[in-house]
Structure formats: C-alpha cells, structure tokens
XYZ file of C-alpha atoms in Angstrom:
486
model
C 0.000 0.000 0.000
C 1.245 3.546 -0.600
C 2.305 5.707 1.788
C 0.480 8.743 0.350
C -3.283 9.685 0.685
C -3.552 9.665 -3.271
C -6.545 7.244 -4.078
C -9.744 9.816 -3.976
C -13.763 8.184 -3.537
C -16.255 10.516 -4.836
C -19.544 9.424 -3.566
C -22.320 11.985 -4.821
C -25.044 12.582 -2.235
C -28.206 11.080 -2.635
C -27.849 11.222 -5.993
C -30.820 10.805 -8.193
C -32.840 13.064 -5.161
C -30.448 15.490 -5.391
C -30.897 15.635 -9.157
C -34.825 15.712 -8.942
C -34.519 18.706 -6.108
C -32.211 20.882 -8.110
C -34.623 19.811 -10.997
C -37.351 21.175 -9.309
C -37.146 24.481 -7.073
C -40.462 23.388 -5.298
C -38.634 20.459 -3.777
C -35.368 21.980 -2.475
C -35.237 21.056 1.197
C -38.113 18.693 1.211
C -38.278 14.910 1.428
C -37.979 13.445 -1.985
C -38.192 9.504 -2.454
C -37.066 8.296 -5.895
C -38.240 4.813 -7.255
C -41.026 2.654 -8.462
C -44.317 3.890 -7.502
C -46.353 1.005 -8.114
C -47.507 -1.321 -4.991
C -44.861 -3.097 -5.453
C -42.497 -0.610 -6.417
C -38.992 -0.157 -4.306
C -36.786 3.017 -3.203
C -34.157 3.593 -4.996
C -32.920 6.942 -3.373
C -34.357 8.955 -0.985
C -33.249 13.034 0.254
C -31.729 13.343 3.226
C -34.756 14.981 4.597
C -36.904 11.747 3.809
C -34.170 9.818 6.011
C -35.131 11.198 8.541
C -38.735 9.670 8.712
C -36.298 6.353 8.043
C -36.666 6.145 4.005
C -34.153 4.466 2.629
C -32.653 2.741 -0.261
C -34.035 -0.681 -1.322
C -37.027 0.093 0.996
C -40.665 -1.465 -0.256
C -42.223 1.906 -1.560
C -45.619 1.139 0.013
C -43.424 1.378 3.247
C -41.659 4.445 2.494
C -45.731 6.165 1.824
C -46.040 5.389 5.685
C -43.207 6.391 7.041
C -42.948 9.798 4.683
C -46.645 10.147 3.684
C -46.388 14.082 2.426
C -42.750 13.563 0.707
C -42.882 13.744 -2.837
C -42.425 10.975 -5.049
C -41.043 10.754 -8.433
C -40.033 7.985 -10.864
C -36.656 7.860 -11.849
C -35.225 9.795 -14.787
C -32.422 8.211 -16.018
C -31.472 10.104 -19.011
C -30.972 13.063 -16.732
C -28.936 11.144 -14.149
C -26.857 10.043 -16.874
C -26.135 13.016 -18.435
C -25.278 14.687 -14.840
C -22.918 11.455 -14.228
C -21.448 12.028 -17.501
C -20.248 15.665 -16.270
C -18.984 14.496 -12.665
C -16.853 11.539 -14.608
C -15.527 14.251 -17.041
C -14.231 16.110 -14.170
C -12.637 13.123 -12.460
C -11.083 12.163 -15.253
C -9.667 15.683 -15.612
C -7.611 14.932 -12.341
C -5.999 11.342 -13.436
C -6.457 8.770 -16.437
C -7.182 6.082 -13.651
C -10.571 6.599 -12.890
C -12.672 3.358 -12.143
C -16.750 4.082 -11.751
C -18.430 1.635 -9.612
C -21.796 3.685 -10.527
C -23.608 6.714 -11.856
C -22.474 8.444 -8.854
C -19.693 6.669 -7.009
C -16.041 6.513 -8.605
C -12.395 6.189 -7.312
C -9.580 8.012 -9.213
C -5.697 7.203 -8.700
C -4.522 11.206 -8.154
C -0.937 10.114 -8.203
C -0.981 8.280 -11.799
C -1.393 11.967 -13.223
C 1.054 13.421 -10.320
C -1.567 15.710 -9.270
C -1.160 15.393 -5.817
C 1.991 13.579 -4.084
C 1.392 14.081 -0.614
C -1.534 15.425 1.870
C -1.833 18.449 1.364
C -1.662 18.600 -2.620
C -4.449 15.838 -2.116
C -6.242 17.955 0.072
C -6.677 20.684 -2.247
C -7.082 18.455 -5.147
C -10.130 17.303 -3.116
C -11.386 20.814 -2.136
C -11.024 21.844 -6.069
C -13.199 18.495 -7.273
C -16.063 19.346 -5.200
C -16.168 23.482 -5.906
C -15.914 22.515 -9.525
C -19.007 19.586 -8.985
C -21.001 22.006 -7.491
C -20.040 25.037 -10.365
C -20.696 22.282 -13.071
C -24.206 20.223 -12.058
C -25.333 22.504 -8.729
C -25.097 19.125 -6.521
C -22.782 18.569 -4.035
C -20.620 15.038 -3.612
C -18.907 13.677 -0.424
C -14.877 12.873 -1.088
C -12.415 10.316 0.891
C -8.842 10.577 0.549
C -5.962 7.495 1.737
C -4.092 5.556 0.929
C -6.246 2.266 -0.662
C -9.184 2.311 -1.640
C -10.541 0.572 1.681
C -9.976 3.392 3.659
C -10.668 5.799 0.790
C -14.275 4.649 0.640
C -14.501 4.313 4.414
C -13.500 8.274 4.632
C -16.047 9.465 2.038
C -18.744 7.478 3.930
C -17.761 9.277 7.164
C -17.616 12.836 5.079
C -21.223 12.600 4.297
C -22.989 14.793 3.288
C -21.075 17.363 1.779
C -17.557 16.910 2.913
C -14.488 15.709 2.761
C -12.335 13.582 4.823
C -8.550 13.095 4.331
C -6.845 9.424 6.437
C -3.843 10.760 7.537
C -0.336 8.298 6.923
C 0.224 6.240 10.473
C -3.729 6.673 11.405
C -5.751 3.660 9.329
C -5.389 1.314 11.988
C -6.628 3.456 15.038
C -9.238 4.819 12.895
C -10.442 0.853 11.712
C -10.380 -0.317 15.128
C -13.465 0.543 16.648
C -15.565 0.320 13.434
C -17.865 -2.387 13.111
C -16.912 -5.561 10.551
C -19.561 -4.787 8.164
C -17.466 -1.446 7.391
C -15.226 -3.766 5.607
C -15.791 -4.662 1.452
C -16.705 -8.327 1.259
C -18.502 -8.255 4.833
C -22.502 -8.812 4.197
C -25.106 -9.708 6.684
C -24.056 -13.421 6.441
C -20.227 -13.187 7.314
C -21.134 -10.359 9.536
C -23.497 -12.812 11.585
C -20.993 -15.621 11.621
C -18.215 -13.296 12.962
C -20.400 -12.293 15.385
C -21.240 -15.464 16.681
C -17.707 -16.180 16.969
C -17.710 -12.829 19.175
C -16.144 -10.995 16.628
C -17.628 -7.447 15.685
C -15.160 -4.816 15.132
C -12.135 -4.803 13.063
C -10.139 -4.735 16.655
C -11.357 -7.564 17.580
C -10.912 -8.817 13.716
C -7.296 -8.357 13.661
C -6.989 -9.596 17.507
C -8.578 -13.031 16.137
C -5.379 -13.599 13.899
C -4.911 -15.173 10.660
C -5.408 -18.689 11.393
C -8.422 -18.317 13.315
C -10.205 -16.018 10.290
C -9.060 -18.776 7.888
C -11.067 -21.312 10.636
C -13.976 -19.329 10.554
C -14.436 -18.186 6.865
C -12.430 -20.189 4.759
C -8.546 -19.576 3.232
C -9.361 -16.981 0.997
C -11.589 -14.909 2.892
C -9.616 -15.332 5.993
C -6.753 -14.282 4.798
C -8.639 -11.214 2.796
C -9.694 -10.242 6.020
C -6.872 -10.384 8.150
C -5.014 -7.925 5.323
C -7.752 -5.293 5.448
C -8.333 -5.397 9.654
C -4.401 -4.552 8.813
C -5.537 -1.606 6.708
C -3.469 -3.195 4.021
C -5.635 -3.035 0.889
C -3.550 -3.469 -2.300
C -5.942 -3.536 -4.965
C -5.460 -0.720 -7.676
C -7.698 1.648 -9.834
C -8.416 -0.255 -12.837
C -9.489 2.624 -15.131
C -12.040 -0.122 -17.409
C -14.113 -1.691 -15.520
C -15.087 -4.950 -18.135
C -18.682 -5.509 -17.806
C -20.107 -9.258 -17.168
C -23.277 -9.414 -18.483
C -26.009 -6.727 -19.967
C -29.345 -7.131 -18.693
C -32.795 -5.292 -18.414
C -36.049 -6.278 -16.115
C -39.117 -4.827 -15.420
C -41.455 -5.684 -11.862
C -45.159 -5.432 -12.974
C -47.780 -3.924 -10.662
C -50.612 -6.738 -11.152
C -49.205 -10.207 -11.863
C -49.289 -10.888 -15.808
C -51.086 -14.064 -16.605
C -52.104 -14.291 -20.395
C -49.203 -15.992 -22.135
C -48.946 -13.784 -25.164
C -48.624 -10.720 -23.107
C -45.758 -12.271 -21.343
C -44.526 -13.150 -24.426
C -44.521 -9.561 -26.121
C -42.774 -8.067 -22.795
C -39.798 -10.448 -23.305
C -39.559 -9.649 -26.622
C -39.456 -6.151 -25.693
C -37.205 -6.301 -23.224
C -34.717 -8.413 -25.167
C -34.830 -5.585 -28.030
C -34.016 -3.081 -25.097
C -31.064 -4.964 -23.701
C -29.834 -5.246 -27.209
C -30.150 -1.646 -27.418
C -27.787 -1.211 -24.439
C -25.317 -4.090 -25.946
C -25.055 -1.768 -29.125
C -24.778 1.275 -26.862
C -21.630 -0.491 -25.459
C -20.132 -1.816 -28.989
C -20.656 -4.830 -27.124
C -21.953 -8.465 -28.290
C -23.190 -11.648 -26.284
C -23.257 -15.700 -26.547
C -25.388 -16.417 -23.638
C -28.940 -15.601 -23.308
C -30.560 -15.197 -20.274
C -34.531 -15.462 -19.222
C -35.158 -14.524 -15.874
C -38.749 -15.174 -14.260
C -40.048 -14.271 -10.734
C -43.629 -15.819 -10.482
C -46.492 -15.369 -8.426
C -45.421 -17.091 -5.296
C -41.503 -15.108 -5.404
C -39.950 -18.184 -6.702
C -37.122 -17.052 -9.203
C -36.234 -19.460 -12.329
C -33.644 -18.359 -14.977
C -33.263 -20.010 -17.787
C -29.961 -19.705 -19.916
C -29.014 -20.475 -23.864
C -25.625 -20.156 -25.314
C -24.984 -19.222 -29.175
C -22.266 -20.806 -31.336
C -21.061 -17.188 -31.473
C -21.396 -13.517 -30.022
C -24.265 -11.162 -31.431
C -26.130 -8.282 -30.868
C -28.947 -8.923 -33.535
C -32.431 -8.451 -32.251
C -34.089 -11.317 -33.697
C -31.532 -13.657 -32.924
C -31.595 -12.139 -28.816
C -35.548 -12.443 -28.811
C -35.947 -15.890 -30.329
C -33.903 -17.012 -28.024
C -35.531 -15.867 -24.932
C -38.587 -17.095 -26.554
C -37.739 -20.508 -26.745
C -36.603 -20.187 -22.787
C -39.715 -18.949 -22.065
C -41.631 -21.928 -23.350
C -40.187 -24.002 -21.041
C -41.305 -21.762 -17.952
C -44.466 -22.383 -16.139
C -46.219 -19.336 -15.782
C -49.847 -20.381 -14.680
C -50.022 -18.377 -11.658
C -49.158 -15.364 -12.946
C -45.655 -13.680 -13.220
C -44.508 -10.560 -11.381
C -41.102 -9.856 -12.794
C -39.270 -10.776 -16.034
C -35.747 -9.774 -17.135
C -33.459 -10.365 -19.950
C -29.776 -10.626 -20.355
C -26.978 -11.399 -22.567
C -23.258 -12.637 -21.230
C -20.168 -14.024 -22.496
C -19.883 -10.326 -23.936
C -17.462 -10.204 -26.894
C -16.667 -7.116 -28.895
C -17.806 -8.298 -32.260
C -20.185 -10.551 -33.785
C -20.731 -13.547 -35.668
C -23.728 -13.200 -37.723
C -22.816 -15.489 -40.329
C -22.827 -18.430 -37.563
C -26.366 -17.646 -37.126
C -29.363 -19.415 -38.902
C -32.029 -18.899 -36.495
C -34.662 -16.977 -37.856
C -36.785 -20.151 -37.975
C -40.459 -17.899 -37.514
C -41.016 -14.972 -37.921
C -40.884 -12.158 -34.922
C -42.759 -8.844 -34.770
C -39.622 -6.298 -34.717
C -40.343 -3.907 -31.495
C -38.502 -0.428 -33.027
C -37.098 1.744 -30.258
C -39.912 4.314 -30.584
C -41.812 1.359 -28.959
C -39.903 1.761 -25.379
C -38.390 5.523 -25.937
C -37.243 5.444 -21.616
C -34.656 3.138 -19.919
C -37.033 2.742 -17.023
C -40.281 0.995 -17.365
C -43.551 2.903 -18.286
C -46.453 2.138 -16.231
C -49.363 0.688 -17.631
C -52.150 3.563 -18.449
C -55.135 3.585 -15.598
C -57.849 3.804 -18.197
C -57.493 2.280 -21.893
C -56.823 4.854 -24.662
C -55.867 7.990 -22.392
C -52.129 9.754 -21.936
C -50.781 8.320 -18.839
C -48.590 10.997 -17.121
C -46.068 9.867 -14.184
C -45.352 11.938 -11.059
C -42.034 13.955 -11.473
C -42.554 13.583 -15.567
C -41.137 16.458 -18.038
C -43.977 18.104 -20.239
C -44.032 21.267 -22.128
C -47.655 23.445 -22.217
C -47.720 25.592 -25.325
C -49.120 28.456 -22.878
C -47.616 27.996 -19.317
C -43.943 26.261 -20.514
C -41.934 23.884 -19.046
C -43.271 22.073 -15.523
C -43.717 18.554 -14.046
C -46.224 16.313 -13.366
C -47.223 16.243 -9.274
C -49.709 13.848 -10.071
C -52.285 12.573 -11.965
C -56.150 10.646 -11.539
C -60.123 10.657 -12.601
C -58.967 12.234 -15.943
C -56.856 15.052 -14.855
C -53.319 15.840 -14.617
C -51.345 18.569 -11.771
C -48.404 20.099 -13.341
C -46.149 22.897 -11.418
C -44.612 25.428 -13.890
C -41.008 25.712 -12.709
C -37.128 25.189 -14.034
C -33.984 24.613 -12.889
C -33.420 28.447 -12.922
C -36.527 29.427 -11.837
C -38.225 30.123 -8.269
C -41.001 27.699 -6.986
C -43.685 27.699 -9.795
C -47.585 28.005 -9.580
C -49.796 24.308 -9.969
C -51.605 23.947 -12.766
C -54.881 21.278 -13.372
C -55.514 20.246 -17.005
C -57.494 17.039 -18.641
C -54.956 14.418 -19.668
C -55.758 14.930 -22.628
C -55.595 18.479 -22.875
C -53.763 18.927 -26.831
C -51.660 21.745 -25.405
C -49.703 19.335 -22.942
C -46.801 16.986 -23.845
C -44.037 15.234 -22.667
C -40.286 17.340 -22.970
C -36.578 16.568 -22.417
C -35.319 17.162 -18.929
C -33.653 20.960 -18.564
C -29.797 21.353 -17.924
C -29.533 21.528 -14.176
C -26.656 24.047 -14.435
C -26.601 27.025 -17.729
C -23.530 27.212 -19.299
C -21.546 30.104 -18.826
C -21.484 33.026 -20.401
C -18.241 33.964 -23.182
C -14.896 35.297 -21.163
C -14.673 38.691 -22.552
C -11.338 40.093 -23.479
C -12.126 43.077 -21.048
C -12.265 40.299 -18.316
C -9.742 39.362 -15.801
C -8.104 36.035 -16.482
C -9.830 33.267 -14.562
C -9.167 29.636 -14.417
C -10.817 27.276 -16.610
C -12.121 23.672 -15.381
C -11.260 21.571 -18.630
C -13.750 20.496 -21.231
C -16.911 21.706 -19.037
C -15.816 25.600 -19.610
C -16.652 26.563 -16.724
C -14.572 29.143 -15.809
C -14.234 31.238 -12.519
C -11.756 33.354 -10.558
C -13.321 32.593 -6.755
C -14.444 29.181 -5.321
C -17.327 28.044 -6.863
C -20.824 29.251 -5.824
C -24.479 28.750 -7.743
C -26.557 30.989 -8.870
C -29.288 32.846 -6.611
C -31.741 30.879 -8.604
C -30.329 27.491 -6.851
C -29.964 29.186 -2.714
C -31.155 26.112 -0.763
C -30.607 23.671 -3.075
C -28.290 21.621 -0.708
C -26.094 22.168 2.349
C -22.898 24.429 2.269
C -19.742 23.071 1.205
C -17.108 22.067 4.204
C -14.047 20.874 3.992
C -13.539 18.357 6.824
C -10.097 17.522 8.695
C-alpha cells in the first residue's frame, strides 16, 4: 500500500434526489423519495430529509408512503442522471487517467498516476477543487475520501457525508479501523457479519486480535486471509481505469401479476430488443442468453441459452428468450421478467447464425423511448402521465407532473433556474400538454470577454471562474454548504 493519501472516492449525495430537487425548485429542502411507484415498487434513493422519517434505499415503496406520507415521489429519470454522471466523470477524469466508476455516482480516481497530488496536502486541495468545480458544473454537491487504498478511501467518504471531505492521515488507518464495526469492511454482508459475530467478533479490533489462522477457521482460506489484510488496513488492490462488464441485462417488476401468455410473451420480446439496445450502446456483443422469471409465489427461475457465437442482432436475442420462455411455467401469474446477454465479446458472428426459424414482430425503439419501465395507463386509450414527468404546455412552458387521476393531470410550472412555480390542473388529454426533455440543471456560462480578468478554466466543461465556486441565486437552498472536513 502507498504511503500517500492519493486514491480519492467521490460518492455523490443522494444522488438521483439530489438531481430531482435541483430539478425542481419546489422540492429543495423537502423529502424526496425516488423509485417505483407502483404497490410493489422499491426506493431507490431517498433526500436526506426523507431519512429522517427512516426512508431508505431498497425500501418497499408502500413502506416508504407510511413512514414519509407528504414527501414527494417521483419515478426515476435516467437520461438526466446520466447526463449529470457524464459531467462528474468528465471532471474526475480531468484529475488522473485512472478513474474506475463503480456507478452513476460513485467513482475512485488514482490522483498520483497523473502526479496531481503527491502528498496530503496537494491531495487535500485536489479534493477541495473536485467538489467546488461539482457544485459550479451540475449545482449538486458530492462527499470525497482521501488514503491511501481504496478501503480506507471509501470508508472516509462514507464518514464525510454529506457534503464533505475527509482526508486518512499516513500512520492513522489502523486506530481509525479499530473501533468500526466488521460490516465497514468490502466483502462483509449480513451473512459473514453474523458468523463473525457469533464467533464474538464485531469490530475490526477484535478482527485483527482473532489472527490469521483463526479467520481462515472461521471463513475459509481466501476470505480469511482477505480479512486479516484489510483489519491490517493493508488493501492493495489498484484503480483499474475499465471496468469490463459481465453481463447486460434489463427487467421490469409489474404492478398486477401478468397471466395471459402472449402478453408475457410480447414483454420479453421487448425487453430483449431493449437490452440489445444497451449491448449496441456499449459496442458490445453476447453468446449467452438469459430469461429470468419471478412468479407469483416469489420463486425465481432463470433459464440460460448459449450461441455458437457472439451477437447483438435483435431477432436472434428475442428468439432465443422465446424458446426459454416456453419451457417456464407461468400459470399463476408472473410478477417480474428480465433479460440478459453474457459471455460479452466485442464483435459478432452473424454469419454463424441461422435462427430466424419464424417470424418475430420487430419492437422499433420508438416502442420503449425510456430506460425505465412505463407504467401501464389507468384507463385504456388515455395519456398516462407519471409523477415527477417532463412536459411542455404551449401556454404555461416547461413544468412537471405532481400527479395525476379521474382524468386530470397537476403540473407545477417551474425550471432549474426558476423560483417555486404556480400548480396547474388540465385534462390528460388536454392537446396543449406533452411530454419534454429534462432541462440542464446548471446554464452554461457566459463567453470570457477580453475586457475580463483572467480566470481559471475547469477543462472540457468551460466553466470558468476566478473565486471558489458558488451557484446561482436561482439554486440558494438547493443543498447544504460546502465544508471541507479535517
């Protein structure tokens, strides 16, 4: 392990929430919950101020509505959380060539591959820089750990949240790991967690107290000995700057149970042409097919089918899952289905391929325009607008939908720039309403005059600014203050 703090973990805070509330000046210090908001929909992030009622991540939504009942909640919107993750990894990237995403919103980057910082303090400031320059390029703050390893450079972000940043002084990992619990440690899950305990081991103390042999006893050779290391605060694993991908996959979780055959049939065809969608995204191809089916009762089957060859060909991808499907039993109904291709590749072999053996409706990608699933339309025939939705009136302008029933739809008129905006009730099927594009969260600059002072530029975002970073008036109260930890 190196001696200096050099490995930085950028953890961005509550991420998609954080999007939606700079999004939406309405929602700016107000619990937000992000995630599927059918019955049996799940959290995927909520604000800070909805963890306080005790929202959280992976939380049944239906449980989250009685804990939080007045926060607002919003499907996700993942072309916008893209495109915001796309500007955060430009910046990191900015700072070192060895930058490794784990996530939209969660990345470590190797500061001392580019030299920019060789010691503390240059990794201090390097850290200081990263988040004014987050907050000047997207408006949303992100928590940053500096060490040594990774280990302890993920274990310092998590302690700098929200908003902060803490740096793991040289000569410090192991008093700082002592009195933390086991689970603080990658690798450690409820299951090893519970063993250790049971053994009478739960803090990394008492971890490294235990000693090699006895860790190899308990969990096996190569955990033990995995463990032992990190209780050590040795963690030797580097950035790795591509991360190669396993599999591609895509699943949706229906709100009523799907029972007539040729519907489920259609919605794995559908999602096969979406996760072929995302294999061409990638320049990516696959061999093995994957059908994955959660029935009625929670039982999960997956059934799998391996090509002579890579491909990313639609037909070939849903033909396949068809013929997995027919050997599913879906009587009592199905609740989830998912598709996936592994044994990725980066070409094809097409002319291996003689499959075509009926034919197959083609879905085009007009048919399923959004990465995350649409929800089925309450009433036959009419528009079916989804709480925290886009849409453009040709009076009022841009707003989002705060909800919609019995024929009518809310909107609040309101942009990224703008103050809170007024609530508007239309018919859904009013012809002046329609869906939009999500707004840039942050304008881009205005041109450097020549009259103006020289200021420093932040790479291929052009942003460019003389003082540390601060937002426009139009986003006061969009998040805590930025501190800079010890």
């Amino acid at each position: 392990m190196r001696n200096a703090p050099t490995i930085l973990h950028l953890d961005m805070d509550a991420f998609y929430a954080s999007v939606e509330q700079a999004s939406k000046p309405s929602l700016r210090g107000k619990a937000v919950v992000v995630g599927g908001l059918g019955p049996r929909g799940v959290v995927a992030t909520a604000s800070y101020e909805a963890r306080a009622f005790g929202v959280h991540s992976a939380m049944p939504m239906a449980q989250a509505r009685r804990l939080a009942p007045n926060a607002a909640y919003l499907v996700p919107r993942f072309s916008l959380y893209r495109a915001v993750s796309e500007q955060v990894m430009a910046l990191l990237r900015e700072l070192s060539p060895l930058v490794e995403p784990l996530s939209l919103d969660e990345a470590f980057v190797d500061l001392a591959a580019s030299g920019t910082a060789s010691d503390a303090e240059s990794a201090r400031r390097t850290g200081v820089r990263l988040r004014e320059d987050i907050r000047a390029v997207t408006g949303l703050t992100g928590s940053v750990g500096l060490a040594a390893s990774k280990m302890l450079a993920k274990i310092a972000s998590e302690r700098a949240k929200p908003d902060g940043l803490v740096l793991i002084e040289p000569g410090t990992e192991r008093a700082l790991l002592g009195p933390l619990s086991v689970r603080t440690l990658p690798g450690v899950g409820p299951a090893t967690g519970d063993h250790l305990r049971r053994a009478g081991i739960t803090t990394v103390e008492e971890l490294a107290e235990a000693g090699e042999d006895e860790l190899v006893r308990l969990v096996g050779k190569a955990h033990g000995h995995a463990l032992y290391a990190m209780a050590l605060a040795r963690d030797e694993r580097p950035v790795v700057a591509e991360r190669e991908a396993k599999s591609v996959s895509v699943e949706d979780t229906y709100d009523v149970d799907i029972h007539d055959r040729p519907r489920i049939g259609l919605e794995v065809r559908r999602l096969a042409d979406r996760c072929v969608r995302r294999l061409r995204e990638a320049g990516l191809s696959g061999r093995t097919i994957v059908l994955k089916v959660r029935r009625y009762d929670f039982s999960t089957l997956t059934r799998s089918e391996t090509l002579r060859g890579p491909t990313d060909d639609p037909a070939v991808v849903r033909e396949a899952a068809e013929r997995l499907l027919e050997s599913v039993d879906t009587t009592g109904g199905v609740r989830l289905l998912g598709v996936g291709v592994s044994g990725l590749a980066d070409y094809t072999q097409e002319d291996l391929f003689a499959q075509a053996a009926r034919p197959s409706p083609a879905v085009s990608a007009a048919d399923d325009p959004l990465p995350e699933p649409a929800a089925p339309s309450p009433v036959a025939g009419l528009p079916h607008w989804r709480a925290g939705q886009d849409v453009l009136h040709a009076e009022f302008g841009h707003g989002w939908v705060q909800g919609s029933g019995v024929g009518r739809v809310t909107v609040r008129f309101e942009t990224p720039q703008s103050p809170p905006g007024r609530i508007r009730t239309f018919l859904v099927t009013d012809p002046a309403l329609r869906p939009a594009d999500p707004l840039p969260l942050v304008l881009p600059p205005a041109p450097v005059t020549r009259n103006e002072p020289e200021r420093r530029a932040v790479g291929r975002q052009g942003y460019v600014s003389s003082e540390p970073a601060s937002l426009p008036k139009s986003w006061s109260g969009a998040g805590p203050g930025a501190t800079s930890r010890p």
